[in-house]
Amino acid sequence: MESSKEQHLFETETCLIILNVAFDQYNASLLNYFFSFLPRLMTFILEIKRSSGLRFRRVLNETPVSVLRLPRGPEPNSRGFDPTSPRFIALCPTTLPSSSSSSSSSGSADEEEQRLRAELRERFLRTLLLMTGKRVRFDMHEHVRVHARFGASDIDVLNLQVCDLETPLGVQREALLRSQDVIACSFEV
Amino acid sequence: MAMRQTPLTCSGHTRPVVDLAFSGITPYGYFLISACKDGKPMLRQGDTGDWIGTFLGHKGAVWGATLNKEATKAATAAADFTAKVWDAVTGDEVLTLAHKHIVKSVNFTEDSTCLLTGGNDKVLRIYDLGKPEAEPLEIAGHTSAIKKALWCNNDQQILSAADDRTVRLWDKNTKEAVKTLAFDASVSSMEYIPDGEILVITYGRTIAFYNANSLDLIKAVDAPASIHSASLHPEKDFFVAGGDDFKLYKYDYTTKEEMESYKGHFGPIHCVRFSPDGELYASGSEDGTLRLWQTAVGKTYGLWKCVLPEELSSENSEVLYCPPAEIKA
């Protein structure tokens, strides 16, 4: 809409210039002839404009500041905090004890904690593996209890992919459950 | 040649952005945290707007967010009646502080040892982060929901703004209100500049500047529309304000004259903050986006690049992203 307005302005300006010249150089009786000539004159001007590639420039000649790229957005499947970033490596305390750690007592307590963590994590992952394809009961917030066939979870266990989710609205062939909404899940081994 | 401002849009939030805060300048640059009604506050690199991570855990809209000076800790205040403290490097939740109502504001002390919270339960609470199980120090007095609570005067005093149309200055040790400021309209935002002890308060269409120690008015400026947030440049040359008309206004601090106004957001602007180096300012809006704006338009900084006219037509131009023409207010 902006460009057609500009175009219109340009055309009007050009016509006004021509009309002024016409009035100065000829007497009033010739103006009648000139006005009948106007539509053909307009078309002629437009043809010249189009063929010569004239572009109507904005009165305010401003250039937008260039940017190298747009800011990166969030990754869809992860919560971020890249562990390979320099800041993470520099500031994050390592949970695994180094061989030359301070005191032996704190070192062994850390080792024990790490061992237990690893064991629990492994049990959790094995449970997820065992759950695939099985009919699972999900207990969720607001006393919601649904049954579905478990498919998989994503890498951060943010979402759970399920099939044949039984809801009060009917059976959903494919669905995605938010892990933060799930309180517990149980299934027959 | 005149340069037109190109704001950088940071997308990712799905609901209105209600609060944002910058960290101090760290060896890794500075960072920005945004609080959003979608319950997922995000950490971004301050100078580019690149997303770093999302803090997951809140079950309600996040109303307030802050970072400590070193950007190692983050705190958020949410409608799920909790304030949470996070590790800003790993993104893990470190602490959950339960409250009796919606929490609206959180603020770290300079040394990041204490956290101040304020919310709809009208009570200010000070938590010692070294002893999180201990009961917090409580300061009561406001007769209405607290909108913003800030540490000031070397973390010895507290400034709080509430829906009862007052701003109160409290002493941390005596827990008494030292001074009270009353307004005709509800205070929409408050910013404290430690260097210079200036307090920026917005209410109605006014942006007012007060001395943070005496609460004496320094100056007040009226804007064309209702203002939700304003921020003063670290060098106190200018200030920016945004509000209901979707525009961002830039004013000269000394002369109080409006210098520029920028259109870009598609919704009312809820928060505006200058970066710690003053090179850019960020605005959060109802449209769910954050936009970064240059203070010195055309300067090469972050993702903005100053391009000479000859370079635009050369073969290097495909490296540069030329933004689509935006309407200038």
Coordinates of C-alpha atoms in Angstrom, one line a residue:
Chain A
M1 CA 0.0 0.0 0.0
E2 CA 2.9 2.3 0.8
S3 CA 4.5 1.9 -2.7
S4 CA 1.2 2.5 -4.5
K5 CA 0.8 5.7 -2.5
E6 CA 4.3 6.7 -3.5
Q7 CA 3.6 5.9 -7.0
H8 CA 0.5 8.0 -7.0
L9 CA 2.4 10.9 -5.5
F10 CA 5.1 10.6 -8.1
E11 CA 2.5 10.6 -10.9
T12 CA 0.6 13.6 -9.4
E13 CA 3.9 15.6 -9.0
T14 CA 4.9 14.9 -12.6
C15 CA 1.5 15.9 -13.9
L16 CA 1.5 19.1 -11.9
I17 CA 4.9 20.1 -13.3
I18 CA 3.7 19.4 -16.9
L19 CA 0.4 21.3 -16.3
N20 CA 2.3 24.3 -14.9
V21 CA 4.6 24.4 -17.9
A22 CA 1.6 24.0 -20.2
F23 CA -0.2 27.0 -18.6
D24 CA 2.8 29.2 -18.8
Q25 CA 3.6 28.5 -22.4
Y26 CA 0.1 28.4 -24.0
N27 CA -3.0 30.5 -23.5
A28 CA -6.2 29.2 -21.8
S29 CA -8.0 28.1 -24.9
L30 CA -5.4 25.4 -25.4
L31 CA -5.9 24.0 -21.9
N32 CA -9.1 22.3 -23.0
Y33 CA -7.1 20.4 -25.7
F34 CA -4.5 19.6 -23.1
F35 CA -6.9 18.1 -20.6
S36 CA -8.3 15.8 -23.2
F37 CA -4.8 14.8 -23.9
L38 CA -4.2 14.0 -20.2
P39 CA -5.1 10.3 -20.0
R40 CA -2.7 9.5 -23.0
L41 CA 0.0 11.6 -21.3
M42 CA -0.4 9.7 -18.0
T43 CA 0.0 6.3 -19.8
F44 CA 3.0 7.6 -21.7
I45 CA 4.6 8.7 -18.5
L46 CA 4.0 5.4 -16.8
E47 CA 5.5 3.6 -19.8
I48 CA 8.7 5.7 -19.5
K49 CA 8.8 5.1 -15.8
R50 CA 8.5 1.3 -16.2
S51 CA 10.9 1.0 -19.0
S52 CA 13.6 3.2 -17.5
G53 CA 13.2 1.4 -14.1
L54 CA 12.8 4.6 -12.1
R55 CA 12.2 3.8 -8.5
F56 CA 10.5 6.3 -6.2
R57 CA 12.9 6.7 -3.2
R58 CA 11.6 7.3 0.3
V59 CA 11.7 10.9 1.3
L60 CA 13.6 9.8 4.5
N61 CA 16.6 8.0 3.0
E62 CA 17.4 5.6 5.9
T63 CA 19.0 2.2 5.7
P64 CA 18.2 -0.4 8.4
V65 CA 21.1 -1.5 10.4
S66 CA 22.3 -4.9 9.2
V67 CA 22.6 -7.9 11.4
L68 CA 24.9 -10.9 11.0
R69 CA 22.1 -13.4 12.0
L70 CA 19.1 -13.6 14.2
P71 CA 19.4 -14.7 17.8
R72 CA 19.3 -18.5 18.2
G73 CA 16.1 -19.8 19.6
P74 CA 15.5 -22.6 22.1
E75 CA 16.1 -26.2 21.0
P76 CA 12.9 -28.1 20.8
N77 CA 14.1 -31.3 22.6
S78 CA 16.4 -30.0 25.2
R79 CA 16.4 -27.6 28.1
G80 CA 19.8 -26.3 27.1
F81 CA 22.8 -25.4 29.3
D82 CA 25.2 -27.0 27.0
P83 CA 27.8 -29.0 29.0
T84 CA 30.4 -28.5 26.3
S85 CA 30.3 -24.7 26.6
P86 CA 33.4 -23.0 28.1
R87 CA 31.4 -21.5 30.9
F88 CA 29.9 -24.8 32.0
I89 CA 33.3 -26.5 31.9
A90 CA 35.0 -23.7 33.9
L91 CA 32.3 -23.2 36.5
C92 CA 30.6 -26.5 37.0
P93 CA 32.0 -28.6 39.8
T94 CA 32.8 -32.2 38.6
T95 CA 30.8 -34.8 40.4
L96 CA 33.3 -37.5 39.7
P97 CA 36.2 -37.2 42.1
S98 CA 39.7 -36.8 40.7
S99 CA 42.4 -39.2 41.8
S100 CA 44.2 -36.4 43.6
S101 CA 41.1 -35.2 45.6
S102 CA 41.5 -33.4 48.9
S103 CA 40.7 -35.7 51.9
S104 CA 40.1 -39.4 51.6
S105 CA 36.9 -39.4 53.7
S106 CA 35.1 -36.8 51.5
G107 CA 36.5 -38.6 48.5
S108 CA 35.0 -41.9 49.4
A109 CA 31.7 -40.3 50.3
D110 CA 31.5 -38.7 46.9
E111 CA 32.4 -42.0 45.2
E112 CA 29.7 -43.8 47.1
E113 CA 27.2 -41.1 46.2
Q114 CA 28.2 -41.3 42.6
R115 CA 27.9 -45.1 42.6
L116 CA 24.5 -44.9 44.0
R117 CA 23.4 -42.2 41.6
A118 CA 24.7 -44.3 38.7
E119 CA 22.8 -47.4 40.0
L120 CA 19.6 -45.5 40.3
R121 CA 19.9 -44.0 36.9
E122 CA 20.5 -47.3 35.4
R123 CA 17.5 -48.8 37.1
F124 CA 15.4 -45.9 35.9
L125 CA 16.5 -46.4 32.3
R126 CA 16.0 -50.1 32.4
T127 CA 12.5 -49.5 33.7
L128 CA 11.8 -47.3 30.8
L129 CA 13.1 -49.9 28.4
L130 CA 10.9 -52.6 30.1
M131 CA 7.9 -50.3 29.9
T132 CA 7.9 -50.0 26.1
G133 CA 5.0 -51.6 24.4
K134 CA 3.3 -52.4 27.7
R135 CA -0.1 -51.0 29.0
V136 CA 0.8 -48.5 31.6
R137 CA -1.3 -46.7 34.2
F138 CA -0.3 -43.0 34.6
D139 CA -1.3 -41.2 37.8
M140 CA -1.3 -37.5 37.1
H141 CA -2.3 -34.2 38.8
E142 CA -5.9 -33.4 39.7
H143 CA -6.6 -37.1 40.4
V144 CA -6.3 -38.0 36.7
R145 CA -5.6 -41.6 36.0
V146 CA -5.2 -42.8 32.4
H147 CA -4.1 -46.0 30.7
A148 CA -2.0 -46.0 27.6
R149 CA 0.5 -48.1 25.7
F150 CA 4.0 -46.6 26.4
G151 CA 6.2 -45.9 23.5
A152 CA 9.3 -43.9 24.4
S153 CA 10.5 -40.8 26.3
D154 CA 12.7 -38.1 24.9
I155 CA 16.3 -37.6 25.9
D156 CA 15.6 -35.3 28.9
V157 CA 12.5 -37.3 29.9
L158 CA 10.4 -34.2 29.4
N159 CA 7.7 -35.9 27.3
L160 CA 6.4 -39.4 27.1
Q161 CA 5.2 -40.8 23.8
V162 CA 2.2 -43.1 24.2
C163 CA -0.3 -44.9 22.0
D164 CA -4.0 -45.7 22.5
L165 CA -4.4 -43.2 25.4
E166 CA -7.8 -43.8 27.1
T167 CA -9.3 -40.5 28.0
P168 CA -12.8 -39.4 29.0
L169 CA -13.1 -37.9 25.5
G170 CA -12.2 -41.2 23.8
V171 CA -9.2 -43.2 22.8
Q172 CA -6.3 -41.1 21.4
R173 CA -4.4 -43.1 18.8
E174 CA -1.1 -41.2 19.5
A175 CA -0.4 -38.8 22.3
L176 CA 2.4 -37.0 24.1
L177 CA 2.3 -36.7 27.9
R178 CA 4.2 -34.1 29.7
S179 CA 6.5 -35.7 32.3
Q180 CA 6.0 -32.9 34.8
D181 CA 2.3 -33.7 34.8
V182 CA 2.9 -37.4 35.6
I183 CA 3.2 -38.3 39.3
A184 CA 3.5 -42.0 39.0
C185 CA 3.3 -44.8 36.4
S186 CA 2.7 -48.5 37.0
F187 CA 2.6 -51.5 34.8
E188 CA 2.6 -55.3 34.9
V189 CA 6.0 -56.8 34.3
Chain B
M1 CA 23.7 8.5 6.3
A2 CA 20.8 8.0 8.7
M3 CA 20.5 4.4 10.1
R4 CA 17.2 2.9 11.1
Q5 CA 17.1 0.7 14.3
T6 CA 16.9 -3.0 13.7
P7 CA 15.7 -4.7 16.9
L8 CA 16.8 -8.3 17.4
T9 CA 13.8 -10.5 18.2
C10 CA 14.3 -13.4 20.7
S11 CA 11.5 -15.9 20.3
G12 CA 10.8 -19.0 22.3
H13 CA 8.3 -17.9 24.9
T14 CA 4.7 -18.8 24.2
R15 CA 3.0 -16.4 26.6
P16 CA 3.6 -12.8 27.6
V17 CA 7.1 -11.9 29.0
V18 CA 6.5 -10.1 32.3
D19 CA 9.9 -9.5 33.7
L20 CA 13.5 -9.5 32.7
A21 CA 16.9 -8.9 34.3
F22 CA 20.5 -8.7 33.3
S23 CA 23.4 -10.1 35.2
G24 CA 26.6 -8.1 35.8
I25 CA 29.5 -8.3 33.3
T26 CA 31.3 -11.7 33.8
P27 CA 34.3 -13.1 32.0
Y28 CA 31.9 -14.9 29.7
G29 CA 29.9 -11.8 28.8
Y30 CA 26.6 -10.8 30.4
F31 CA 23.4 -12.7 30.6
L32 CA 19.7 -12.1 30.5
I33 CA 16.9 -13.9 32.2
S34 CA 13.3 -13.6 31.1
A35 CA 10.2 -14.4 33.2
C36 CA 7.2 -15.6 31.3
K37 CA 3.6 -16.6 32.0
D38 CA 4.3 -19.9 30.3
G39 CA 6.2 -20.9 33.5
K40 CA 9.5 -21.5 31.7
P41 CA 12.0 -18.7 32.4
M42 CA 14.9 -18.6 29.9
L43 CA 18.5 -17.7 30.2
R44 CA 20.0 -15.9 27.2
Q45 CA 23.4 -14.5 26.3
G46 CA 23.0 -10.8 26.9
D47 CA 24.7 -9.3 23.9
T48 CA 23.3 -11.5 21.2
G49 CA 20.1 -12.8 22.6
D50 CA 21.1 -16.4 21.9
W51 CA 19.2 -18.9 24.0
I52 CA 21.3 -20.8 26.6
G53 CA 18.8 -22.7 28.6
T54 CA 15.3 -22.9 30.1
F55 CA 14.7 -23.4 33.8
L56 CA 12.1 -26.2 34.1
G57 CA 10.2 -26.8 37.3
H58 CA 7.7 -24.1 37.9
K59 CA 4.1 -25.1 37.7
G60 CA 2.6 -21.7 37.2
A61 CA 3.3 -18.4 35.5
V62 CA 6.7 -16.9 36.5
W63 CA 6.2 -13.3 37.5
G64 CA 9.7 -12.3 38.5
A65 CA 13.2 -13.4 37.6
T66 CA 16.7 -12.3 38.6
L67 CA 20.3 -13.2 38.2
N68 CA 23.1 -12.6 40.6
K69 CA 26.1 -10.4 39.5
E70 CA 28.3 -13.3 38.4
A71 CA 25.4 -15.0 36.6
T72 CA 26.0 -18.2 38.6
K73 CA 22.7 -18.2 40.3
A74 CA 19.2 -17.4 39.2
A75 CA 16.0 -16.9 41.2
T76 CA 12.4 -16.9 40.0
A77 CA 9.1 -16.0 41.6
A78 CA 6.0 -17.8 40.4
A79 CA 2.3 -18.1 40.7
D80 CA 2.6 -21.6 42.0
F81 CA 3.3 -20.0 45.4
T82 CA 7.1 -20.8 45.3
A83 CA 10.3 -18.9 44.7
K84 CA 13.0 -21.1 43.3
V85 CA 16.8 -20.6 43.2
W86 CA 18.6 -22.2 40.3
D87 CA 22.2 -22.9 39.3
A88 CA 22.5 -20.7 36.2
V89 CA 25.4 -22.8 34.8
T90 CA 23.8 -26.2 34.8
G91 CA 20.1 -25.2 34.9
D92 CA 19.4 -27.3 37.9
E93 CA 17.0 -26.3 40.6
V94 CA 18.8 -25.7 43.8
L95 CA 16.2 -24.5 46.2
T96 CA 12.4 -24.2 46.4
L97 CA 11.0 -21.7 48.9
A98 CA 7.4 -22.2 49.6
H99 CA 5.1 -19.2 50.2
K100 CA 1.5 -18.6 51.1
H101 CA 0.5 -16.8 48.0
I102 CA 1.8 -15.8 44.5
V103 CA 5.3 -14.6 44.6
K104 CA 6.0 -11.6 42.4
S105 CA 9.5 -10.4 43.0
V106 CA 12.9 -11.8 43.9
N107 CA 16.2 -10.0 44.4
F108 CA 19.7 -11.2 45.4
T109 CA 22.1 -9.2 47.6
E110 CA 25.4 -8.1 46.0
D111 CA 27.2 -11.1 47.5
S112 CA 24.4 -13.5 46.6
T113 CA 24.0 -14.8 50.1
C114 CA 20.5 -13.6 50.8
L115 CA 17.3 -13.6 48.7
L116 CA 14.5 -11.1 49.1
T117 CA 11.0 -12.2 48.0
G118 CA 7.7 -10.3 47.9
G119 CA 4.3 -11.2 46.6
N120 CA 0.6 -11.2 47.1
D121 CA 0.8 -12.2 50.7
K122 CA 1.9 -8.6 51.4
V123 CA 5.0 -9.7 53.4
L124 CA 8.7 -9.2 52.5
R125 CA 10.9 -12.2 53.2
I126 CA 14.6 -12.5 53.5
Y127 CA 16.1 -15.9 53.1
D128 CA 19.6 -16.8 54.0
L129 CA 20.8 -19.1 51.2
G130 CA 23.4 -20.6 53.4
K131 CA 20.7 -21.8 55.8
P132 CA 17.7 -22.5 53.6
E133 CA 15.8 -24.5 56.1
A134 CA 15.9 -21.6 58.6
E135 CA 12.8 -19.4 58.8
P136 CA 13.1 -16.3 56.7
L137 CA 13.1 -12.8 58.2
E138 CA 9.7 -11.3 57.6
I139 CA 8.8 -7.7 57.1
A140 CA 5.2 -6.8 57.1
G141 CA 3.5 -3.5 56.6
H142 CA 2.1 -3.2 53.1
T143 CA -1.6 -3.3 52.9
S144 CA -1.7 -4.8 49.5
A145 CA 0.1 -7.1 47.2
I146 CA 3.8 -6.4 46.7
K147 CA 4.8 -5.9 43.1
K148 CA 8.6 -5.3 43.4
A149 CA 11.1 -5.6 46.2
L150 CA 14.7 -4.5 45.8
W151 CA 17.8 -4.3 48.0
C152 CA 19.4 -0.9 48.2
N153 CA 22.0 1.2 50.1
N154 CA 24.6 -1.6 50.2
D155 CA 22.0 -4.3 51.0
Q156 CA 21.1 -2.6 54.3
Q157 CA 17.8 -1.3 53.2
I158 CA 14.9 -2.6 51.2
L159 CA 12.7 -0.8 48.7
S160 CA 9.3 -2.2 48.0
A161 CA 6.5 -1.1 45.7
A162 CA 3.0 -2.5 46.2
D163 CA -0.6 -2.2 44.9
D164 CA -1.5 0.0 47.8
R165 CA 0.1 2.8 45.7
T166 CA 3.0 3.2 48.1
V167 CA 6.8 2.7 47.8
R168 CA 8.4 2.0 51.2
L169 CA 12.0 2.1 52.3
W170 CA 12.7 -0.4 55.1
D171 CA 15.7 -0.9 57.3
K172 CA 16.7 -4.6 57.2
N173 CA 17.8 -4.7 60.8
T174 CA 15.0 -2.9 62.5
K175 CA 12.4 -4.2 60.0
E176 CA 10.7 -0.8 60.2
A177 CA 9.6 1.5 57.4
V178 CA 12.0 4.4 57.3
K179 CA 10.2 6.3 54.6
T180 CA 7.0 6.0 52.5
L181 CA 6.1 7.5 49.2
A182 CA 2.4 7.7 48.2
F183 CA 1.2 7.9 44.6
D184 CA -2.1 8.6 42.9
A185 CA -1.8 5.6 40.7
S186 CA -0.5 2.1 41.1
V187 CA 3.3 1.8 40.7
S188 CA 4.0 -0.3 37.6
S189 CA 7.7 -0.7 37.9
M190 CA 10.8 0.2 39.9
E191 CA 14.5 0.1 39.1
Y192 CA 17.4 0.9 41.4
I193 CA 20.7 2.2 40.2
P194 CA 23.3 1.7 42.9
D195 CA 25.9 3.9 41.2
G196 CA 24.3 7.3 41.9
E197 CA 21.6 6.0 44.2
I198 CA 18.8 6.7 41.8
L199 CA 15.4 5.1 41.9
V200 CA 13.3 4.9 38.7
I201 CA 9.6 4.6 39.3
T202 CA 6.8 4.4 36.8
Y203 CA 3.2 5.0 37.5
G204 CA 0.4 6.0 35.1
R205 CA 2.0 7.9 32.3
T206 CA 4.8 9.2 34.5
I207 CA 8.4 8.2 34.8
A208 CA 9.8 9.6 38.0
F209 CA 13.4 9.6 39.3
Y210 CA 14.0 9.7 43.1
N211 CA 17.0 9.7 45.3
A212 CA 17.2 6.2 46.8
N213 CA 18.4 7.3 50.2
S214 CA 16.1 10.2 50.9
L215 CA 13.2 9.4 48.5
D216 CA 13.3 13.0 47.3
L217 CA 12.0 13.6 43.8
I218 CA 14.8 14.4 41.3
K219 CA 12.7 14.8 38.2
A220 CA 9.5 13.4 36.6
V221 CA 8.7 13.0 32.9
D222 CA 5.3 12.4 31.3
A223 CA 4.9 10.0 28.4
P224 CA 2.3 10.0 25.6
A225 CA 0.8 6.7 26.9
S226 CA 0.6 4.6 30.1
I227 CA 4.1 3.3 30.9
H228 CA 4.7 -0.1 32.4
S229 CA 8.5 0.0 32.7
A230 CA 11.4 2.3 32.4
S231 CA 15.2 2.0 32.7
L232 CA 18.0 4.5 33.1
H233 CA 21.2 4.2 31.1
P234 CA 24.3 3.4 33.3
E235 CA 25.9 6.6 32.3
K236 CA 22.6 8.5 33.0
D237 CA 22.5 10.0 29.5
F238 CA 19.1 8.8 28.6
F239 CA 16.3 6.5 29.7
V240 CA 13.9 4.3 27.8
A241 CA 10.3 3.5 28.6
G242 CA 7.6 1.3 27.2
G243 CA 4.0 0.8 27.9
D244 CA 0.5 0.3 26.5
D245 CA 0.9 1.8 23.1
F246 CA 3.4 -1.0 22.0
K247 CA 6.1 1.7 21.4
L248 CA 9.5 2.2 23.1
Y249 CA 10.4 5.7 24.0
K250 CA 13.9 7.1 24.4
Y251 CA 14.3 10.3 26.4
D252 CA 17.3 12.5 27.1
Y253 CA 17.7 12.3 30.9
T254 CA 19.1 15.9 31.3
T255 CA 16.6 17.7 29.1
K256 CA 13.7 15.3 29.6
E257 CA 13.0 15.6 25.9
E258 CA 11.7 12.7 23.8
M259 CA 14.5 11.7 21.4
E260 CA 13.1 8.7 19.6
S261 CA 10.3 6.2 19.6
Y262 CA 10.4 2.8 18.2
K263 CA 7.6 0.5 17.0
G264 CA 8.2 -3.2 16.8
H265 CA 6.3 -5.0 19.4
F266 CA 2.9 -6.4 18.8
G267 CA 1.6 -6.0 22.3
P268 CA 2.0 -3.8 25.4
I269 CA 5.6 -3.7 26.7
H270 CA 5.9 -5.1 30.2
C271 CA 9.5 -4.6 31.0
V272 CA 12.5 -2.7 29.7
R273 CA 16.1 -2.9 31.0
F274 CA 19.4 -1.5 29.9
S275 CA 22.4 -3.9 29.7
P276 CA 25.1 -3.5 32.3
D277 CA 27.4 -1.9 29.6
G278 CA 24.6 0.3 28.3
E279 CA 25.2 -0.7 24.7
L280 CA 21.7 -2.2 24.3
Y281 CA 18.4 -2.5 26.1
A282 CA 15.9 -5.3 26.1
S283 CA 12.2 -5.1 26.2
G284 CA 9.7 -7.9 27.0
S285 CA 6.1 -7.7 25.7
E286 CA 2.6 -9.2 25.8
D287 CA 3.4 -10.6 22.4
G288 CA 5.7 -13.2 24.0
T289 CA 8.9 -11.8 22.5
L290 CA 12.0 -10.1 23.8
R291 CA 13.6 -7.5 21.6
L292 CA 17.1 -6.1 21.9
W293 CA 17.6 -2.6 20.8
Q294 CA 20.8 -0.7 20.2
T295 CA 21.6 2.4 22.2
A296 CA 23.9 3.8 19.5
V297 CA 22.1 2.9 16.3
G298 CA 24.4 1.7 13.6
K299 CA 27.3 0.7 15.8
T300 CA 28.9 -2.7 15.4
Y301 CA 28.1 -4.6 18.5
G302 CA 26.9 -8.1 19.2
L303 CA 24.9 -9.2 16.1
W304 CA 24.6 -5.7 14.7
K305 CA 27.1 -4.8 12.1
C306 CA 27.9 -1.3 10.8
V307 CA 27.9 -1.6 7.0
L308 CA 29.3 1.1 4.7
P309 CA 27.2 1.7 1.5
E310 CA 29.8 0.1 -0.8
E311 CA 29.8 -3.1 1.2
L312 CA 26.0 -3.5 0.7
S313 CA 26.3 -4.1 -3.0
S314 CA 29.5 -6.2 -2.9
E315 CA 29.6 -10.0 -2.9
N316 CA 29.9 -10.0 0.8
S317 CA 26.3 -9.0 1.1
E318 CA 24.9 -12.5 1.3
V319 CA 26.7 -13.0 4.7
L320 CA 24.6 -10.2 6.1
Y321 CA 21.0 -10.6 6.9
C322 CA 19.0 -7.5 5.7
P323 CA 15.9 -7.2 7.8
P324 CA 12.6 -6.5 6.1
A325 CA 11.5 -2.9 6.2
E326 CA 9.9 -2.1 9.5
I327 CA 7.6 0.8 10.1
K328 CA 9.3 3.6 12.0
A329 CA 7.0 5.4 14.4

